[in-house]
XYZ file of N, CA and C in Angstrom:
462
model
N 0.803 -1.126 -0.259
C 0.013 -0.057 0.009
C 0.682 1.044 -0.084
N 0.439 2.256 -0.734
C 1.315 3.369 -0.866
C 0.633 4.439 -0.002
N 1.331 5.393 0.468
C 0.774 6.519 1.306
C 1.862 7.747 0.996
N 1.213 8.798 1.081
C 1.919 10.071 1.214
C 2.234 10.202 2.815
N 3.204 10.692 2.868
C 3.823 11.030 4.330
C 3.446 12.622 4.569
N 3.984 13.200 5.600
C 3.820 14.507 5.834
C 4.788 15.196 5.035
N 5.770 14.900 4.728
C 6.728 15.330 3.901
C 6.578 15.381 2.385
N 5.425 14.675 2.100
C 5.007 14.471 0.707
C 5.710 13.457 -0.101
N 6.457 12.882 0.548
C 7.063 11.803 -0.042
C 6.138 10.533 -0.089
N 6.576 9.683 -0.889
C 5.802 8.396 -0.885
C 6.325 7.383 -0.157
N 5.358 6.994 0.646
C 5.944 6.270 1.707
C 5.325 4.671 1.596
N 6.160 3.776 1.754
C 5.509 2.563 1.522
C 5.530 1.730 2.835
N 4.389 1.268 2.997
C 4.183 0.278 4.452
C 3.923 -1.182 3.704
N 4.562 -1.992 4.399
C 4.281 -3.343 4.149
C 3.259 -3.878 4.824
N 2.515 -4.689 4.214
C 1.532 -5.316 4.938
C 1.960 -6.585 5.544
N 2.051 -7.091 6.702
C 2.396 -8.329 7.171
C 1.524 -9.256 6.528
N 2.154 -10.216 5.888
C 1.344 -11.368 5.350
C 1.462 -12.536 6.175
N 0.408 -13.077 6.178
C 0.270 -14.295 7.073
C 1.406 -15.404 6.422
N 2.020 -16.222 7.293
C 2.893 -16.966 6.711
C 2.160 -18.043 5.860
N 2.522 -18.200 4.566
C 2.046 -19.318 3.705
C 2.463 -20.793 4.389
N 1.598 -21.612 4.415
C 2.038 -22.996 4.973
C 2.289 -23.790 3.665
N 3.532 -24.154 3.488
C 3.963 -24.948 2.396
C 3.776 -26.388 2.802
N 3.240 -27.091 1.764
C 3.236 -28.560 2.418
C 4.632 -29.189 1.807
N 5.223 -29.774 2.837
C 6.520 -30.432 2.537
C 6.563 -31.494 1.865
N 7.280 -31.691 1.052
C 7.383 -33.002 0.067
C 8.211 -34.084 0.939
N 8.590 -33.701 1.866
C 9.631 -34.794 2.665
C 8.559 -36.084 3.068
N 7.533 -35.827 3.624
C 6.790 -36.986 4.150
C 6.517 -37.935 2.813
N 6.026 -37.238 1.744
C 5.640 -37.848 0.517
C 6.851 -38.738 -0.070
N 8.144 -38.221 0.081
C 9.154 -38.692 -0.375
C 9.526 -39.982 0.347
N 9.368 -39.839 1.866
C 9.704 -40.605 2.794
C 8.675 -42.167 2.669
N 7.363 -41.843 2.325
C 6.382 -42.736 2.363
C 6.843 -43.536 1.089
N 6.982 -42.913 -0.132
C 7.583 -43.368 -1.540
C 8.643 -44.249 -1.079
N 9.564 -43.807 -0.578
C 10.873 -44.927 -0.184
C 10.600 -45.966 0.365
N 9.612 -45.616 1.762
C 9.392 -47.020 2.367
C 8.463 -47.949 1.508
N 7.500 -47.402 0.735
C 6.817 -48.289 -0.296
C 7.810 -49.087 -1.288
N 8.728 -48.444 -1.766
C 9.595 -48.854 -2.671
C 10.456 -50.031 -1.954
N 10.849 -49.640 -0.823
C 11.705 -50.403 0.036
C 10.645 -52.040 0.287
N 9.517 -51.832 0.509
C 8.583 -52.782 0.828
C 8.182 -53.773 -0.420
N 8.221 -52.963 -1.460
C 8.132 -53.757 -2.756
C 9.418 -54.712 -3.225
N 10.588 -54.177 -2.829
C 11.715 -54.772 -3.210
C 11.809 -55.959 -2.240
N 11.598 -55.908 -0.871
C 11.639 -56.779 0.154
C 10.546 -58.105 -0.311
N 9.520 -57.804 -0.550
C 8.307 -58.648 -1.127
C 8.924 -59.525 -2.245
N 9.270 -58.592 -3.301
C 9.948 -59.305 -4.485
C 11.057 -60.289 -4.120
N 11.998 -60.021 -3.193
C 13.167 -60.974 -2.769
C 12.676 -62.032 -2.155
N 11.454 -61.756 -1.479
C 11.015 -62.970 -0.610
C 10.353 -63.953 -1.536
N 9.509 -63.222 -2.546
C 9.001 -64.365 -3.417
C 9.884 -65.091 -4.436
N 10.941 -64.286 -4.616
C 11.908 -64.743 -5.652
C 12.724 -66.062 -5.015
N 13.012 -65.901 -3.635
C 13.617 -66.796 -2.824
C 12.683 -67.907 -2.707
N 11.371 -67.760 -2.331
C 10.388 -68.735 -2.269
C 10.339 -69.782 -3.415
N 10.359 -68.942 -4.664
C 10.050 -69.558 -5.909
C 11.368 -70.609 -6.264
N 12.583 -69.800 -5.767
C 13.608 -70.841 -6.054
C 13.657 -72.096 -5.312
N 13.322 -72.007 -3.865
C 13.231 -72.948 -2.820
C 12.202 -73.930 -3.650
N 11.049 -73.602 -4.158
C 10.013 -74.549 -4.798
C 10.538 -75.235 -5.934
N 11.552 -74.471 -7.024
C 11.938 -74.958 -7.916
C 13.027 -76.176 -7.595
N 13.586 -75.668 -6.642
C 14.787 -76.773 -6.201
C 14.350 -78.055 -5.627
N 12.967 -77.867 -4.950
C 12.258 -79.250 -4.367
C 11.707 -79.813 -5.561
N 11.174 -79.081 -6.382
C 10.536 -79.798 -7.765
C 11.491 -80.490 -8.546
N 12.853 -79.966 -8.683
C 13.835 -80.695 -9.301
C 14.413 -81.939 -8.700
N 14.660 -81.742 -7.414
C 14.925 -83.009 -6.544
C 13.761 -84.078 -6.696
N 12.753 -83.748 -6.411
C 11.542 -84.605 -6.890
C 11.564 -85.358 -8.102
N 11.799 -84.616 -9.090
C 12.044 -85.376 -10.404
C 13.184 -86.290 -10.295
N 14.287 -85.822 -9.798
C 15.430 -86.687 -9.911
C 14.953 -88.039 -9.183
N 14.538 -87.908 -7.885
C 14.041 -88.942 -7.138
C 13.102 -89.862 -8.038
N 12.252 -89.268 -8.621
C 11.258 -90.199 -9.415
C 11.970 -90.769 -10.641
N 12.996 -90.137 -11.159
C 13.805 -90.832 -12.180
C 14.470 -91.837 -11.741
N 15.095 -91.763 -10.523
C 16.070 -92.863 -9.964
C 14.968 -93.870 -9.595
N 13.901 -93.785 -9.001
C 12.878 -94.893 -8.675
C 12.502 -95.549 -9.902
N 12.140 -94.821 -10.951
C 12.018 -95.434 -12.065
C 12.860 -96.270 -12.785
N 14.251 -95.947 -12.625
C 15.380 -96.667 -13.170
C 15.664 -97.940 -12.106
N 15.452 -97.900 -10.779
C 15.545 -98.970 -9.932
C 14.295 -100.067 -10.418
N 13.162 -99.672 -10.566
C 12.133 -100.478 -10.739
C 12.269 -101.138 -12.350
N 12.697 -100.589 -13.171
C 12.989 -100.957 -14.521
C 13.979 -102.111 -14.373
N 14.972 -101.808 -13.676
C 16.275 -102.670 -13.482
C 15.734 -104.085 -12.855
N 14.670 -103.672 -11.882
C 14.328 -104.860 -11.161
C 13.353 -105.774 -12.306
N 12.463 -104.997 -13.058
C 11.857 -105.632 -14.265
C 12.618 -106.458 -15.141
N 13.754 -105.649 -15.476
C 14.876 -106.423 -16.680
C 15.213 -107.799 -16.041
N 15.669 -107.615 -14.888
C 15.943 -108.987 -14.182
C 14.867 -110.069 -14.044
N 13.544 -109.886 -13.961
C 12.545 -110.511 -13.957
C 12.397 -110.907 -15.529
N 12.493 -109.931 -16.325
C 12.044 -110.517 -17.602
C 13.324 -111.471 -18.310
N 14.489 -111.122 -17.615
C 15.658 -111.937 -18.389
C 15.299 -113.447 -17.727
N 14.827 -113.454 -16.343
C 14.814 -114.679 -15.936
C 13.631 -115.527 -16.562
N 12.426 -114.788 -16.906
C 11.269 -115.629 -17.720
C 11.648 -115.912 -18.957
N 12.488 -114.799 -19.544
C 13.183 -115.519 -21.097
C 13.834 -116.769 -21.114
N 14.582 -116.882 -19.705
C 15.373 -117.972 -19.594
C 14.633 -119.280 -19.439
N 13.636 -118.928 -18.533
C 12.686 -119.971 -18.002
C 12.018 -120.563 -19.399
N 11.396 -119.740 -20.114
C 10.591 -120.077 -21.085
C 11.361 -120.616 -22.477
N 12.370 -119.951 -22.746
C 13.146 -120.240 -24.196
C 14.345 -120.923 -23.810
N 14.950 -120.882 -22.303
C 16.226 -121.405 -22.218
C 17.384 -120.684 -22.962
N 17.095 -119.415 -23.125
C 18.316 -118.670 -24.036
C 19.401 -118.221 -23.120
N 20.336 -118.369 -23.339
C 21.539 -118.026 -22.389
C 21.636 -116.466 -22.351
N 21.413 -115.880 -23.530
C 21.259 -114.342 -23.381
C 20.273 -113.748 -22.404
N 19.246 -114.558 -22.102
C 18.306 -114.059 -21.107
C 19.120 -114.155 -19.726
N 19.828 -115.099 -19.756
C 20.499 -115.377 -18.387
C 21.551 -114.281 -17.988
N 22.109 -113.932 -19.261
C 23.113 -112.691 -19.070
C 22.340 -111.361 -18.704
N 21.107 -111.222 -19.268
C 20.256 -110.136 -19.025
C 20.051 -110.044 -17.506
N 19.499 -111.163 -17.029
C 19.192 -111.308 -15.819
C 20.309 -111.057 -14.713
N 21.578 -111.669 -15.061
C 22.741 -111.491 -14.061
C 23.104 -109.863 -14.169
N 22.959 -109.428 -15.386
C 23.460 -107.936 -15.577
C 22.467 -107.121 -14.691
N 21.212 -107.190 -14.760
C 20.405 -106.409 -14.107
C 20.346 -106.574 -12.609
N 20.812 -108.024 -12.216
C 20.528 -108.209 -10.641
C 22.048 -107.332 -10.337
N 23.082 -107.354 -11.101
C 24.248 -106.623 -10.461
C 24.154 -105.072 -10.732
N 23.309 -104.491 -11.080
C 22.860 -103.141 -11.403
C 22.077 -102.556 -9.846
N 21.388 -103.693 -9.538
C 20.330 -102.902 -8.590
C 21.072 -102.378 -7.376
N 22.110 -102.852 -6.854
C 22.812 -102.165 -5.579
C 22.992 -100.778 -5.867
N 23.635 -100.512 -7.065
C 23.983 -99.051 -7.403
C 22.564 -98.326 -7.704
N 21.551 -98.879 -8.340
C 20.185 -98.025 -8.155
C 19.662 -97.859 -7.028
N 20.006 -98.717 -6.268
C 19.389 -98.515 -4.718
C 20.187 -97.337 -4.209
N 21.341 -97.338 -4.263
C 22.262 -96.264 -3.590
C 21.992 -94.820 -4.320
N 21.686 -95.035 -5.593
C 21.161 -93.704 -6.322
C 19.813 -93.272 -5.916
N 18.942 -94.038 -5.333
C 17.645 -93.649 -4.947
C 17.921 -93.068 -3.752
N 18.698 -93.796 -2.706
C 18.843 -93.361 -1.360
C 19.335 -92.153 -1.510
N 20.305 -91.817 -2.389
C 21.134 -90.376 -2.438
C 19.959 -89.348 -2.632
N 18.993 -89.601 -3.732
C 18.231 -88.800 -4.302
C 17.076 -88.383 -3.189
N 16.850 -89.287 -2.262
C 15.880 -89.042 -1.143
C 16.331 -88.703 0.001
N 17.708 -88.739 0.324
C 18.300 -88.616 1.587
C 17.802 -87.437 2.389
N 17.234 -86.369 1.634
C 16.935 -85.235 2.809
C 15.337 -84.903 2.498
N 14.846 -85.633 1.821
C 13.456 -85.646 1.681
C 12.564 -86.338 2.968
N 11.573 -85.429 3.269
C 10.593 -86.023 4.354
C 10.089 -87.454 4.275
N 9.901 -87.861 3.061
C 9.382 -89.023 3.048
C 10.527 -90.229 2.983
N 11.834 -89.921 3.283
C 12.609 -90.882 3.048
C 12.455 -92.264 4.185
N 11.646 -91.872 5.141
C 11.389 -92.986 5.927
C 10.781 -94.148 5.249
N 10.089 -93.735 4.116
C 9.325 -94.790 3.293
C 10.375 -95.626 2.376
N 11.611 -95.221 2.414
C 12.600 -96.111 1.654
C 12.754 -97.359 2.148
N 12.563 -97.566 3.257
C 12.519 -99.201 3.995
C 11.650 -100.260 3.064
N 10.327 -99.351 2.789
C 9.280 -100.259 2.067
C 10.097 -100.728 0.560
N 10.728 -99.672 0.023
C 11.315 -99.915 -1.110
C 12.571 -100.767 -1.288
N 13.179 -100.730 -0.145
C 14.368 -101.670 0.011
C 13.904 -103.220 0.150
N 12.619 -103.136 1.078
C 11.947 -104.474 1.036
C 11.559 -105.112 0.050
N 10.768 -104.321 -0.783
C 10.288 -104.801 -1.909
C 11.274 -105.484 -2.873
N 12.424 -104.620 -2.993
C 13.607 -105.033 -3.928
C 14.227 -106.304 -3.394
N 14.614 -106.400 -1.984
C 14.921 -107.494 -1.595
C 14.131 -108.818 -1.784
N 12.812 -108.552 -1.435
C 11.982 -109.621 -1.744
C 11.760 -110.073 -3.137
N 11.798 -109.432 -4.047
C 11.888 -109.564 -5.528
C 13.000 -110.330 -5.977
N 14.239 -109.738 -5.442
C 15.325 -110.386 -5.960
C 15.657 -111.576 -5.196
N 15.105 -111.767 -4.056
C 15.314 -113.216 -3.251
C 14.402 -114.245 -4.048
N 13.095 -113.750 -4.632
C 12.020 -114.621 -5.548
C 13.031 -115.092 -6.552
N 13.534 -114.066 -7.349
C 14.216 -114.134 -8.767
C 15.435 -115.163 -8.509
N 16.138 -115.079 -7.425
C 17.312 -115.836 -7.160
C 16.937 -117.234 -6.833
N 15.934 -117.419 -6.153
C 15.430 -118.669 -5.988
C 15.014 -119.533 -7.181
N 14.214 -118.879 -8.015
C 14.032 -119.321 -9.222
C 15.033 -119.605 -10.058
N 16.082 -118.647 -10.164
C 17.269 -118.924 -11.006
C 18.035 -120.161 -10.301
N 18.173 -120.272 -9.158
C 18.956 -121.325 -8.653
C 18.261 -122.886 -8.950
N 16.870 -122.962 -8.930
C 16.207 -124.041 -9.383
C 16.450 -124.344 -10.786
N 16.375 -123.175 -11.605
C 16.544 -123.361 -12.965
C 18.140 -123.853 -13.125
N 19.054 -123.353 -12.636
C 20.420 -123.719 -12.722
C 20.633 -125.267 -12.317
N 19.810 -125.694 -11.377
C 20.127 -126.961 -10.993
C 19.237 -128.107 -11.877
N 18.539 -127.571 -12.750
C 17.782 -128.189 -13.740
C 16.317 -128.482 -13.211
N 16.036 -127.994 -12.307
C 14.512 -128.090 -11.707
C 13.574 -126.860 -12.250
N 13.140 -127.369 -13.632
C 12.457 -126.351 -14.321
C 10.894 -126.393 -13.584
N 10.513 -127.683 -13.331
C 9.112 -127.770 -12.744
C 9.189 -126.785 -11.347
N 10.152 -127.039 -10.525
C 10.173 -126.232 -9.367
C 10.410 -124.859 -9.540
N 11.232 -124.319 -10.604
C 11.066 -123.003 -10.952
C 9.816 -122.223 -11.356
N 8.979 -123.183 -12.314
C 7.658 -122.648 -12.600
C 6.840 -122.610 -11.531
N 6.795 -123.525 -10.650
C 5.867 -123.702 -9.368
C 5.869 -122.926 -8.576
């Protein structure tokens, strides 16, 4: 506001203004950084969880593959014995002998694949099945090698 004083000079008086309240950007920035940090932490947690799940899935696939190989080897021994029993072909006996010799290695691979698995306690059932089956096959093969084909079939 401008006024003329007693001297005739222009005097200027400043009208005090109310302080303007400026909204500070600091809380918004802080909130943004907190939100960003939260998103990063959650992303890392999800990535870690996904990696753990993937590793478990891979381990399960390896274990399944090892079990399939073990059971396939046992079936191969059984098929070799049947071939020898039915045809009397010495190649079938070789197939049987080869498969039986591979079984212990296959069992060790299964044990290693399932060593840290919570279901590893059930490996005893697998071991028992393999022992029973190989025992049955060995008994039949012994009878065949002794010439007791009737005893081997019955």
